[in-house]
Coordinates of C-alpha atoms in Angstrom, one line a residue:
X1193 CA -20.4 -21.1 25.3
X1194 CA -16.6 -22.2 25.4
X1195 CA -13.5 -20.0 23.9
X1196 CA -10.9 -22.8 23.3
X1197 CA -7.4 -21.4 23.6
X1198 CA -5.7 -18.2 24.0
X1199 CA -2.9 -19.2 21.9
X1200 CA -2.2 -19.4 17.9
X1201 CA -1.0 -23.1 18.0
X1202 CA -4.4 -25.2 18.4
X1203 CA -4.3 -28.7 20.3
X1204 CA -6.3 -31.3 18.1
X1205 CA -8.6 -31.3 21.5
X1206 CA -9.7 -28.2 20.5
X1207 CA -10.7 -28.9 17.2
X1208 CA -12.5 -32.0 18.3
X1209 CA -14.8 -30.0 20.3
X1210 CA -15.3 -27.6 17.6
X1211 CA -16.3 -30.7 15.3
X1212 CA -18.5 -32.5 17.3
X1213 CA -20.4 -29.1 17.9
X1214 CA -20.7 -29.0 14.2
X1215 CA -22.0 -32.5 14.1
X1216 CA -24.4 -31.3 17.0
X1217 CA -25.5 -28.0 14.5
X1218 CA -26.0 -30.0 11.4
X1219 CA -28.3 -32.5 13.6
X1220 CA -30.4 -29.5 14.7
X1221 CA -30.6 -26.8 12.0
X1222 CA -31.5 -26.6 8.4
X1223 CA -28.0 -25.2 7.6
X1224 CA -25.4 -24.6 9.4
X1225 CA -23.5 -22.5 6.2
X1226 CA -26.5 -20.7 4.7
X1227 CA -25.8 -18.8 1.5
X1228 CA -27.9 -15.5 2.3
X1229 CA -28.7 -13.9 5.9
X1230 CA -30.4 -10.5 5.4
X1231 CA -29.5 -8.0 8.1
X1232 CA -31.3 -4.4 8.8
X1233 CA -28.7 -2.7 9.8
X1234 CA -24.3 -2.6 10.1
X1235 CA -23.4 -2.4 13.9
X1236 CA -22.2 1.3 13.2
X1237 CA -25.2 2.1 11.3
X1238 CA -27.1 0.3 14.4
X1239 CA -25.1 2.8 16.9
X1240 CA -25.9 5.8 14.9
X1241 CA -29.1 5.5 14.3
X1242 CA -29.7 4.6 18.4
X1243 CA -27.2 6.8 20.0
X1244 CA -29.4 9.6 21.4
X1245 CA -31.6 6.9 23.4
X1246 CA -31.1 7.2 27.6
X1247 CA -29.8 4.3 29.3
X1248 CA -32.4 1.4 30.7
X1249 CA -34.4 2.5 27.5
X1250 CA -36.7 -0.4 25.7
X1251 CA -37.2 1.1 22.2
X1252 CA -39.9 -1.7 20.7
X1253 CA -37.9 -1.3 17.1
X1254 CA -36.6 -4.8 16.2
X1255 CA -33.4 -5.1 14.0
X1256 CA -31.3 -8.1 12.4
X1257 CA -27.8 -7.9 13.0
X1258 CA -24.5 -9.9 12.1
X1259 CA -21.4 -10.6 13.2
X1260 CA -18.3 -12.8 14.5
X1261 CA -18.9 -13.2 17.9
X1262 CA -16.1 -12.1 19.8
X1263 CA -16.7 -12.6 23.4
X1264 CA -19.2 -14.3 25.8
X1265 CA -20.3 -14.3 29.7
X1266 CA -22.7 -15.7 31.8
X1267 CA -23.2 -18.6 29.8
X1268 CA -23.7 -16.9 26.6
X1269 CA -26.6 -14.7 28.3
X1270 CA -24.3 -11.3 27.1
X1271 CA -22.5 -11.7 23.5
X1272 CA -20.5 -8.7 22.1
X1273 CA -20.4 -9.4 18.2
X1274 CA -18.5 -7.8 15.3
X1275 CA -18.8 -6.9 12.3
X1276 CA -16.4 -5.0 9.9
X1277 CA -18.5 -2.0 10.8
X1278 CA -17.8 -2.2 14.8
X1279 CA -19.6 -4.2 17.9
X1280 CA -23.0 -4.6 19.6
X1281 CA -24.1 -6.3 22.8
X1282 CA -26.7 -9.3 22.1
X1283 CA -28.7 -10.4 25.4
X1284 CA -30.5 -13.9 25.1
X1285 CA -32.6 -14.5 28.3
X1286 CA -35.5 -16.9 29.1
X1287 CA -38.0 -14.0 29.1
X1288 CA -37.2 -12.5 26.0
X1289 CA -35.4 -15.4 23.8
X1290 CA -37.4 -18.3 22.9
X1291 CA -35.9 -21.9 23.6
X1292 CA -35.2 -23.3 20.1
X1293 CA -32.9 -19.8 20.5
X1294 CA -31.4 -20.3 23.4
X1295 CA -30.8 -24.6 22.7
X1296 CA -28.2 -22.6 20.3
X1297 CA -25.9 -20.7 22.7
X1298 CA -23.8 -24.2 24.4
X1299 CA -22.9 -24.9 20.7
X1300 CA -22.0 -21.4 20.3
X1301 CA -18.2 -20.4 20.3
X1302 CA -16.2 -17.4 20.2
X1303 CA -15.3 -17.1 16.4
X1304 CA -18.5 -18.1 15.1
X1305 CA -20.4 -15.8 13.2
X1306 CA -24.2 -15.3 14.2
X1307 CA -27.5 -13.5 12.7
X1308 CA -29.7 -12.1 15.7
X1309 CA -32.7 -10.8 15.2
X1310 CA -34.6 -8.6 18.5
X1311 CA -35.2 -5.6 19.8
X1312 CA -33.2 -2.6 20.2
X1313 CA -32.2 -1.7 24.3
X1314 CA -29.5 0.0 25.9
X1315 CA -28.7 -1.0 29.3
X1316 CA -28.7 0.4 32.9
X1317 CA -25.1 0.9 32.4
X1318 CA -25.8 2.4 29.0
X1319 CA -24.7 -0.6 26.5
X1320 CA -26.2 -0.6 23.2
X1321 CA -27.7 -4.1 23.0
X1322 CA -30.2 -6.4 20.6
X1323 CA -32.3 -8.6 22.9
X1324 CA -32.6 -11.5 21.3
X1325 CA -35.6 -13.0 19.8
X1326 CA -34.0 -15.3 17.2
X1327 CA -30.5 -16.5 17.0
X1328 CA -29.1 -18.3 13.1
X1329 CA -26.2 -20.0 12.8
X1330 CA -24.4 -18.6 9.5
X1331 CA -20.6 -19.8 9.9
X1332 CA -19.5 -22.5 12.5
X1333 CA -15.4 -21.7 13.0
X1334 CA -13.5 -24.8 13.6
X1335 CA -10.6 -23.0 14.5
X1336 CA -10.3 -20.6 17.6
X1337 CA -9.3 -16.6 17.3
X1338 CA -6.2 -15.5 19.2
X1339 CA -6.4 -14.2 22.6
X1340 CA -8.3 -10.9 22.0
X1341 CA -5.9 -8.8 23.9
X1342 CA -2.9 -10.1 22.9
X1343 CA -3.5 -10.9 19.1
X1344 CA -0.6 -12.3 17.3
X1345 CA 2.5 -11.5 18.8
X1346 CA 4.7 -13.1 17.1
X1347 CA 5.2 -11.1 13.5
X1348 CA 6.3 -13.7 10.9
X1349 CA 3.1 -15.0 12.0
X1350 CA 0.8 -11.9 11.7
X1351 CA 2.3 -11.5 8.1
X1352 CA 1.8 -15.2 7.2
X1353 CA -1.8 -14.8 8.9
X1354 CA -3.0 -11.5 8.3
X1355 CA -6.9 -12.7 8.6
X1356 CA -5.7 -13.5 12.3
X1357 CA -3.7 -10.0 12.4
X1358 CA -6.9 -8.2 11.5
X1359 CA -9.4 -10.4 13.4
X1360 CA -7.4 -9.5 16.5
X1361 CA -5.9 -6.3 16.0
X1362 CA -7.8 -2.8 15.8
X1363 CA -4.4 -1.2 14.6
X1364 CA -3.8 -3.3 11.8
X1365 CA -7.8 -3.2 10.6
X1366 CA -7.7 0.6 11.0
X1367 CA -4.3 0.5 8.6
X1368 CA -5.9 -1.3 5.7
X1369 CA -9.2 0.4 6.1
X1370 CA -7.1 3.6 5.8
X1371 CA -4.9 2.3 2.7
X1372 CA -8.0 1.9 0.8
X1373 CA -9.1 5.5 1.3
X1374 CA -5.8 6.2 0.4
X1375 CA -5.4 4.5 -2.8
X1376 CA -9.2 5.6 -3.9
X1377 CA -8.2 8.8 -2.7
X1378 CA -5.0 8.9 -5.4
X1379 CA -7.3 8.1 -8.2
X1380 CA -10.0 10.6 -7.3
X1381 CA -7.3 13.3 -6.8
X1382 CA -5.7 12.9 -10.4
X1383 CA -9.2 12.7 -11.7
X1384 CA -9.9 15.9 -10.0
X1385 CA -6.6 17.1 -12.0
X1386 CA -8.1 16.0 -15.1
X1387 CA -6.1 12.8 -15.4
X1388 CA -7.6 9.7 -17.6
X1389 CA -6.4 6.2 -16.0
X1390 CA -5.7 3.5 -18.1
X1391 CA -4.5 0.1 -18.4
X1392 CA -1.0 -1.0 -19.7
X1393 CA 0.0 -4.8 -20.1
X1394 CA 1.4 -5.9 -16.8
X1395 CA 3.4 -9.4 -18.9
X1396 CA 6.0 -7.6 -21.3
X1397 CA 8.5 -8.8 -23.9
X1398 CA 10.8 -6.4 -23.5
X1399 CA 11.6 -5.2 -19.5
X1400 CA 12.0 -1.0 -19.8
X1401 CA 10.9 2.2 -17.5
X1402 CA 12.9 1.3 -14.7
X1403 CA 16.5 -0.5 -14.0
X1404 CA 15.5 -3.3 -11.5
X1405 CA 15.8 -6.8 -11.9
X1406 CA 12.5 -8.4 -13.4
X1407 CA 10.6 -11.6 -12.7
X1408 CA 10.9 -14.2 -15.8
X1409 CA 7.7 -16.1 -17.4
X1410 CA 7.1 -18.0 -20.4
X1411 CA 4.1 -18.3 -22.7
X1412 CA 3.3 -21.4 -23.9
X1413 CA 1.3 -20.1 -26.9
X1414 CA 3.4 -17.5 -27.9
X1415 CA 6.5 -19.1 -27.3
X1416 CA 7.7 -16.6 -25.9
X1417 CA 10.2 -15.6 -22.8
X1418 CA 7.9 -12.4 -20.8
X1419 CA 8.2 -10.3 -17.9
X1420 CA 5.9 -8.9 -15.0
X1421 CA 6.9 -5.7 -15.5
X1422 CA 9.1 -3.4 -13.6
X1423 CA 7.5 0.1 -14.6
X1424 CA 4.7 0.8 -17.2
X1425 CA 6.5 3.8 -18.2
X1426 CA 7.1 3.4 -21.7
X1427 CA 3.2 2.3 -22.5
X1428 CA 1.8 4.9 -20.7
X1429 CA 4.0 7.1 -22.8
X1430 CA 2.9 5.6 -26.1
X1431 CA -0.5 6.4 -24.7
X1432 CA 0.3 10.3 -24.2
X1433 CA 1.6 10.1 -28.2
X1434 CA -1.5 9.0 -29.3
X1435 CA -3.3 11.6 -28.3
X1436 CA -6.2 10.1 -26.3
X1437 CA -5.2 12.2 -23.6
X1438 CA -3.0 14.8 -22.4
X1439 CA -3.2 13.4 -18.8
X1440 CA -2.5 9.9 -18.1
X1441 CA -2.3 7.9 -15.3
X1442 CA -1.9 4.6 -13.6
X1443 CA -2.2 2.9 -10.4
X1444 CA -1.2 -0.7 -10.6
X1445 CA 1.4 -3.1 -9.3
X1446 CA 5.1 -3.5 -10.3
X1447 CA 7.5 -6.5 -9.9
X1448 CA 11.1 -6.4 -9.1
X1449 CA 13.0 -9.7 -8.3
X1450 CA 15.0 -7.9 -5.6
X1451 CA 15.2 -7.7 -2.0
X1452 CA 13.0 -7.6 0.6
X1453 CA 13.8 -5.0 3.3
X1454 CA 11.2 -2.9 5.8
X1455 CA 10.7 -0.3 2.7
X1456 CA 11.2 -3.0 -0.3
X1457 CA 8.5 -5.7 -1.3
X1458 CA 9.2 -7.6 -4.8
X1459 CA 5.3 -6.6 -5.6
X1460 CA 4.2 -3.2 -5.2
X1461 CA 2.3 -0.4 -6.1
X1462 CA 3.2 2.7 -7.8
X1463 CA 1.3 5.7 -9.2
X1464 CA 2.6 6.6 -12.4
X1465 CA 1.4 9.6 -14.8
X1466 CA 2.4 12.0 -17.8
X1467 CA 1.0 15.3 -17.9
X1468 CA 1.6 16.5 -21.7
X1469 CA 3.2 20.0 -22.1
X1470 CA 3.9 20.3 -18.9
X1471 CA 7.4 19.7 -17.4
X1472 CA 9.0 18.8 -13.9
X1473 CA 7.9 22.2 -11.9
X1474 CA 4.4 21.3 -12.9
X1475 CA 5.0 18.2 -11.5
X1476 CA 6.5 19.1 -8.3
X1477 CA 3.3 21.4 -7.6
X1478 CA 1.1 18.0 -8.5
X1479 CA 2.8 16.0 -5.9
X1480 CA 2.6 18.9 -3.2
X1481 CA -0.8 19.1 -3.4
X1482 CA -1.5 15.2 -3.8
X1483 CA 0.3 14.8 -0.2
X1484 CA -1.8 17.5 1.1
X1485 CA -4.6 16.4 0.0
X1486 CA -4.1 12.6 1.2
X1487 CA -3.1 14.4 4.6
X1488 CA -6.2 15.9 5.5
X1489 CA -8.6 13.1 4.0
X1490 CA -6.7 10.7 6.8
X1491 CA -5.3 13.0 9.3
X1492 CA -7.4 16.0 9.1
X1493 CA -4.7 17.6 8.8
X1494 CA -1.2 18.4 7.1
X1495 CA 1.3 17.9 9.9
X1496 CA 1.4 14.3 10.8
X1497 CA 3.3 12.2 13.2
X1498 CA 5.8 9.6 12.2
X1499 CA 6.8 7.6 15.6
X1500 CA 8.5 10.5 17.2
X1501 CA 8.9 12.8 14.1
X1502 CA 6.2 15.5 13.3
X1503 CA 6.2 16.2 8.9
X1504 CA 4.6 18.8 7.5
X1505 CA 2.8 18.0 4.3
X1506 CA 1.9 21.5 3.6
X1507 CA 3.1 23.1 0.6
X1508 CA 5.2 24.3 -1.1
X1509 CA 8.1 21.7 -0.2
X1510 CA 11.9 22.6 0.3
X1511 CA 13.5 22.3 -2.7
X1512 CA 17.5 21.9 -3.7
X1513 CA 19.3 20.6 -6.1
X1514 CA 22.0 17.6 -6.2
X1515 CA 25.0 19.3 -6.6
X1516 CA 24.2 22.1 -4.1
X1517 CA 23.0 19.3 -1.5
X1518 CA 26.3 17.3 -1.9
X1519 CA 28.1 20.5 -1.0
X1520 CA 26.3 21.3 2.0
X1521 CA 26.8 18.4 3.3
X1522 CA 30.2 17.5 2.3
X1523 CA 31.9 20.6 1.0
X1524 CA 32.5 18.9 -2.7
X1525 CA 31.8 20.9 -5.6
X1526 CA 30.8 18.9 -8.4
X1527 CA 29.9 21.8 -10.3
X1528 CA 33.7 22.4 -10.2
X1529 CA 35.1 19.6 -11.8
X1530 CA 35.2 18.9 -15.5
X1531 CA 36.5 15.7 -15.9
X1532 CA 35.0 11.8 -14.7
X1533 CA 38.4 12.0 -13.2
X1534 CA 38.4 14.7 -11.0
X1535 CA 35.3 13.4 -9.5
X1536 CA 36.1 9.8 -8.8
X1537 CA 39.5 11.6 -7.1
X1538 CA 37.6 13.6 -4.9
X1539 CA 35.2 11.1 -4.4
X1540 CA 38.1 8.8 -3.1
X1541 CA 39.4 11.6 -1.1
X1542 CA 36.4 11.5 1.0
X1543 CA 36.8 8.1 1.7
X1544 CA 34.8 6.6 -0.4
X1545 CA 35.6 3.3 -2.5
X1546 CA 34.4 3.2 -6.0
X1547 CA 34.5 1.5 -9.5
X1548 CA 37.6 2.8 -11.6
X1549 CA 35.1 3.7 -14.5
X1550 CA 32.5 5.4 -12.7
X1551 CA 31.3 8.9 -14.2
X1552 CA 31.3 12.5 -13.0
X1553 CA 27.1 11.6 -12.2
X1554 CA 28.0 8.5 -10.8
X1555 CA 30.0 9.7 -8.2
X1556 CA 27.4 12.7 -7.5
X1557 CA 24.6 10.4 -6.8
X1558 CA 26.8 8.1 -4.9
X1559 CA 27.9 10.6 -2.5
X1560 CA 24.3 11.8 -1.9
X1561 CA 23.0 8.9 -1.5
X1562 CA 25.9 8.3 1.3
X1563 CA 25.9 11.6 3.0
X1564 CA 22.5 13.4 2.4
X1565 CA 19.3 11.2 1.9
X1566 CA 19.5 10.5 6.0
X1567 CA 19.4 14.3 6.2
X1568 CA 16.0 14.5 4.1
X1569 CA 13.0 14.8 7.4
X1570 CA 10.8 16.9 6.1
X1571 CA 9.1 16.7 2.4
X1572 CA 12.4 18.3 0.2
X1573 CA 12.6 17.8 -3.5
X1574 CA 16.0 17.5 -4.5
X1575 CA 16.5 18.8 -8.4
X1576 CA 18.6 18.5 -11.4
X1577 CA 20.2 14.7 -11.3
X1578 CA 23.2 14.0 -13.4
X1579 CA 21.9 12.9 -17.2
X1580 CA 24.4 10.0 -16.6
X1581 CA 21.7 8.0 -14.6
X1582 CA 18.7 9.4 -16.0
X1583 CA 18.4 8.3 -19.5
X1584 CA 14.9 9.5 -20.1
X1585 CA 15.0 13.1 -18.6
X1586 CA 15.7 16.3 -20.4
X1587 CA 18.6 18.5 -19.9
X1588 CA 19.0 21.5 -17.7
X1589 CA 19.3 24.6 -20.0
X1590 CA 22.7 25.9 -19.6
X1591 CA 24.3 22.5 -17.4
X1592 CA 24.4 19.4 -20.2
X1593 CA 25.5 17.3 -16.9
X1594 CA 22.6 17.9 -15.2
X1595 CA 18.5 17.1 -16.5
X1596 CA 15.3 18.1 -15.1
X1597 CA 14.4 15.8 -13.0
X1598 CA 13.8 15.5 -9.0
X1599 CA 13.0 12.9 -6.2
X1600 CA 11.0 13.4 -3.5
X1601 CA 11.8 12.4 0.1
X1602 CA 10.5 12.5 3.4
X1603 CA 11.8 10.7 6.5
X1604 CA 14.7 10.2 4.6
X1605 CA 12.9 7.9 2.1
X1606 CA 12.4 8.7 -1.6
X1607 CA 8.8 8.6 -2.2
X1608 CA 8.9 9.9 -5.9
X1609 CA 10.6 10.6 -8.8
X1610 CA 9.8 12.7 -12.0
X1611 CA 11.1 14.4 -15.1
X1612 CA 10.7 16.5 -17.8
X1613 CA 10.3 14.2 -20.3
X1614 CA 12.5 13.4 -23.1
X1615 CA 11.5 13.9 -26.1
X1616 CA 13.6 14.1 -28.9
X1617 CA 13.8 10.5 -30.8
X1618 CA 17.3 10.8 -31.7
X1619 CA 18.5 11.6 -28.3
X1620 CA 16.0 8.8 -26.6
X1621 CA 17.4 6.5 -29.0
X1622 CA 21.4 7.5 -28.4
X1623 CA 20.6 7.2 -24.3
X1624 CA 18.7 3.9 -24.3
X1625 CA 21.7 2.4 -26.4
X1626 CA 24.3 4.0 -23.9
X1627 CA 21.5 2.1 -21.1
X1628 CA 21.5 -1.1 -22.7
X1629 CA 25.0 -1.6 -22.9
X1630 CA 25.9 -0.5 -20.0
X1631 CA 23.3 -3.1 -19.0
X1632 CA 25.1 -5.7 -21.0
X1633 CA 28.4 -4.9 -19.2
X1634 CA 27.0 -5.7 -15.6
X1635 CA 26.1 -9.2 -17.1
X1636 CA 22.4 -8.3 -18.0
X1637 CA 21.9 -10.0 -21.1
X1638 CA 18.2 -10.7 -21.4
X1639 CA 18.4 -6.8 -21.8
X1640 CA 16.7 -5.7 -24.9
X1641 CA 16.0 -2.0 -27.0
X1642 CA 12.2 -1.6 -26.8
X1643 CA 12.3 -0.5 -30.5
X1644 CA 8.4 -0.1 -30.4
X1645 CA 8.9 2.9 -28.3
X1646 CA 10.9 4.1 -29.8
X1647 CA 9.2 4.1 -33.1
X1648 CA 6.3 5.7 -31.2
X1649 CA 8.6 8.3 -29.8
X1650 CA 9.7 8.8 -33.8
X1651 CA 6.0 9.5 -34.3
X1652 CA 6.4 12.4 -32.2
X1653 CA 5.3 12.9 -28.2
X1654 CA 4.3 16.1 -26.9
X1655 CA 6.6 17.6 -24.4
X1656 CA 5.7 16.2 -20.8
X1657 CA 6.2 16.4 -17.0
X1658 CA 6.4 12.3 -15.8
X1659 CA 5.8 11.1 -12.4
X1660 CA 5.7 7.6 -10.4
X1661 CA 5.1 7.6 -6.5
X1662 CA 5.6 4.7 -4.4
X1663 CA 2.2 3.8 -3.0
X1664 CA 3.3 2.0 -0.2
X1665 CA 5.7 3.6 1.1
X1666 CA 3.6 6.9 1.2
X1667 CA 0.7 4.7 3.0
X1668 CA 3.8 4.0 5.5
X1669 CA 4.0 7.4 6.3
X1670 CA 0.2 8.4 6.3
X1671 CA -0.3 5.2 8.7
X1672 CA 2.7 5.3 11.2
X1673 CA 3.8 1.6 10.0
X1674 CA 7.3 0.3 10.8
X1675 CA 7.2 -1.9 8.0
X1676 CA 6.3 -2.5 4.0
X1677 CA 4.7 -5.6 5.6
X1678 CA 2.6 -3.8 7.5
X1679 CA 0.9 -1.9 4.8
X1680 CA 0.9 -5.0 2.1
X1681 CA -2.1 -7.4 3.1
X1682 CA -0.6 -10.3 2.0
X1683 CA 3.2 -9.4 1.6
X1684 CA 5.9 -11.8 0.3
X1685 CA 7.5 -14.2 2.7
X1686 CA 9.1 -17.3 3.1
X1687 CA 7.6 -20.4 2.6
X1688 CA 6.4 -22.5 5.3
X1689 CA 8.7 -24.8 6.9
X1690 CA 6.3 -26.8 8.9

């Protein structure tokens, strides 16, 4: 048995070997592809069920195994294979492995995926290992894996790869493994909170729920201009009006035609929900024990490490509002002024260049975003944004500047955002019109009024705590990654320039 290279670029030497070995294999076995190969056993149900036995220990049980073989010595005599599962040793030997068995192992390479059938051992040195009695063929690789130890190094490439990434990298293939408990675990956990998941159109005619910029399409039959949607907040709210649930929920993908950063794909996913007479301190308590939850089903545990940080997942979180955050950290009280004017002066005065029409909420959001989000380590929801730039929140009783809604942040990242839900028509109507020109100022005019909401809102929605959490960036934190990209399997990239 051969490996062929240790690195990702392939010499056409390589793959010449690789094909005349297939020639070899189709000469010499019925298939070399098959379409079914039953197995007893997964490798870790094969090291469970066998991990009491002593070492040099013959047990006389024969198993079938599977796997991508991953390394070879002596000539193919010792082959560790792998499947998703985990490893196991496979010994072929003249006095336990028939020859039409053996004939198999110079054709053998590492990357190829194998069926063993033999009998269960573990070794002098106390190896787990199948001696094998029969040896199929089930996929021949024409290309060679990465060097093992080293993977793929360069990270463009491990992206643009990933099969590669996870083939050769533990890390990574404990990530996604984890990322799928973690999404599973979202849906069980609002379940659990009595939530109904549904469905909501992910092509819309109207682009709403969210101010981003969307991705265009065009149906042919229709004849009509649509978008992949940037939120599915308004159709999960039509839901809620409908009454076929009080608790709604979906966890699906969004689309924003936007940058791409280390905490920004165009494609992502986002938990999104509306919890019907309930309102944004409900909310807060949801997303407190959501985290905790997701903490101890990975972690066992609710203080987790991020790189050099330590975050504490256990609730309840640290809560402040805007206003009161902006002062802390700058010594500007918002709450103070009582003019647009006052606050885009003092807003200048800390040295800070702005539009000439910016609001009194403008300039409050602006200046935390400057001077406190960095602050934000451990989980902190900050409270009461200015109404100015959240159109569809309710007010604060007693502060008409300020609604009921909060963000959540941790390591300085905002992982989610709710509200107390608007509710009123005439005032959902009056703020989406103030949105959508605004909108038509910057230059946005594919901007539209979704006027089906709003005739569903006219049918009257219950009062409501909304919520949306980004996935990803939560599944960052959860699984120490650097990178967006290295929790997306398949993120978005450039295209190939070879």
């Amino acid at each position: 048995m051969t490996d062929t290279t240790t690195e990702p670029g392939l010499s056409s030497d390589v793959t010449e070997v690789r094909a005349q070995k297939l020639a070899k294999l189709r000469e010499t076995v019925a298939e070399v592809y098959p379409a079914h190969f039953h197995r007893t056993l997964t490798n870790s149900e094969l090291a469970e069920k066998y991990a009491d036995i002593e070492p040099d220990t013959l047990t006389g049980d024969i198993v079938t195994v599977a796997g991508r073989v991953y390394s070879s010595r002596n000539s193919g005599m010792f082959m560790d294979i792998h499947d998703a599962s985990g490893k196991v040793q496979i010994f072929s030997h003249k006095d336990t492995t028939p020859e039409e068995a053996r004939a198999l192992l110079p054709l053998i390479d590492l990357g190829d995926i194998i069926g063993v059938t033999g009998e269960v051992r573990r070794t002098k040195r106390g190896e787990l290992t199948v001696n094998a009695h029969e040896i199929t063929m089930l996929t021949k690789a024409l290309l060679p894996m990465p060097e093992k130890w080293h993977g793929l190094t360069d990270i463009e490439l491990r992206y643009r790869k990933r099969h590669l990434d996870i083939m050769t990298n533990e890390d990574s293939k404990l990530r996604f493994q984890q990322r799928s408990r973690i999404v599973s675990g979202i849906r069980r956990f609002m379940e659990d909170e009595g939530f109904m998941e549904i469905e909501t159109p992910m092509l819309h005619s109207v682009y709403g729920g969210a101010t981003a910029e969307p991705f265009k399409t065009h149906h042919n039959t229709l004849k009509l201009d649509m978008y992949l949607r940037i939120a599915p907040e308004l159709y999960l709210k039509r839901a809620l009006v409908s009454g076929l649930t009080d608790k709604v929920f979906e966890v699906n993908r969004n689309f924003r035609n936007e940058g791409v950063s280390t905490r920004h794909n165009p494609e992502f996913t986002m938990l999104e929900c509306y919890w019907a007479y309930a309102d944004y301190e409900d909310i807060m308590g949801l997303v407190e024990r959501l985290f905790e939850r997701l903490a101890m089903a990975i972690h066992g545990t609710t203080e987790i490490m991020y790189g050099e940080k330590e975050l504490s997942f256990k609730g309840p979180f640290k809560r402040i509002a805007m206003p009161d955050a902006v002062k802390d950290a700058t010594g500007i009280d918002f709450r103070a002024m009582a003019t647009d004017e006052e606050a885009r002066s003092a807003t200048k005065g800390a040295g800070f260049e702005i539009e000439e029409d910016w609001t009194w909420g403008e300039c409050l959001a602006f200046i935390f975003e400057e001077k406190v989000e960095s602050t934000l380590i451990q989980p902190t929801h900050v409270i009461d944004f200015p109404k100015d730039i959240s159109p569809f929140a309710k007010e604060v009783p007693g502060e008409p500047r300020l609604v009921e809604r909060f963000e959540t942040y941790c390591n300085a990242w905002e992982l989610g955002n709710a509200f107390s839900e608007l509710n009123d028509p005439e005032e959902q109507r009056k703020r989406m019109v103030e949105q959508l020109e605004q909108a038509h100022a910057r230059g946005e005019s594919e901007k539209q009024l979704d006027d089906e909401f709003l005739d569903a809102i006219d049918q009257g929605m219950p009062p409501a705590g909304g919520l949306g959490i980004g996935v990803d960036r939560l599944i960052m934190l959860l699984t120490n990654a650097p990178s967006i990209r290295d929790v997306i399997l398949f993120p978005a990239r450039k295209a190939r320039s070879d």
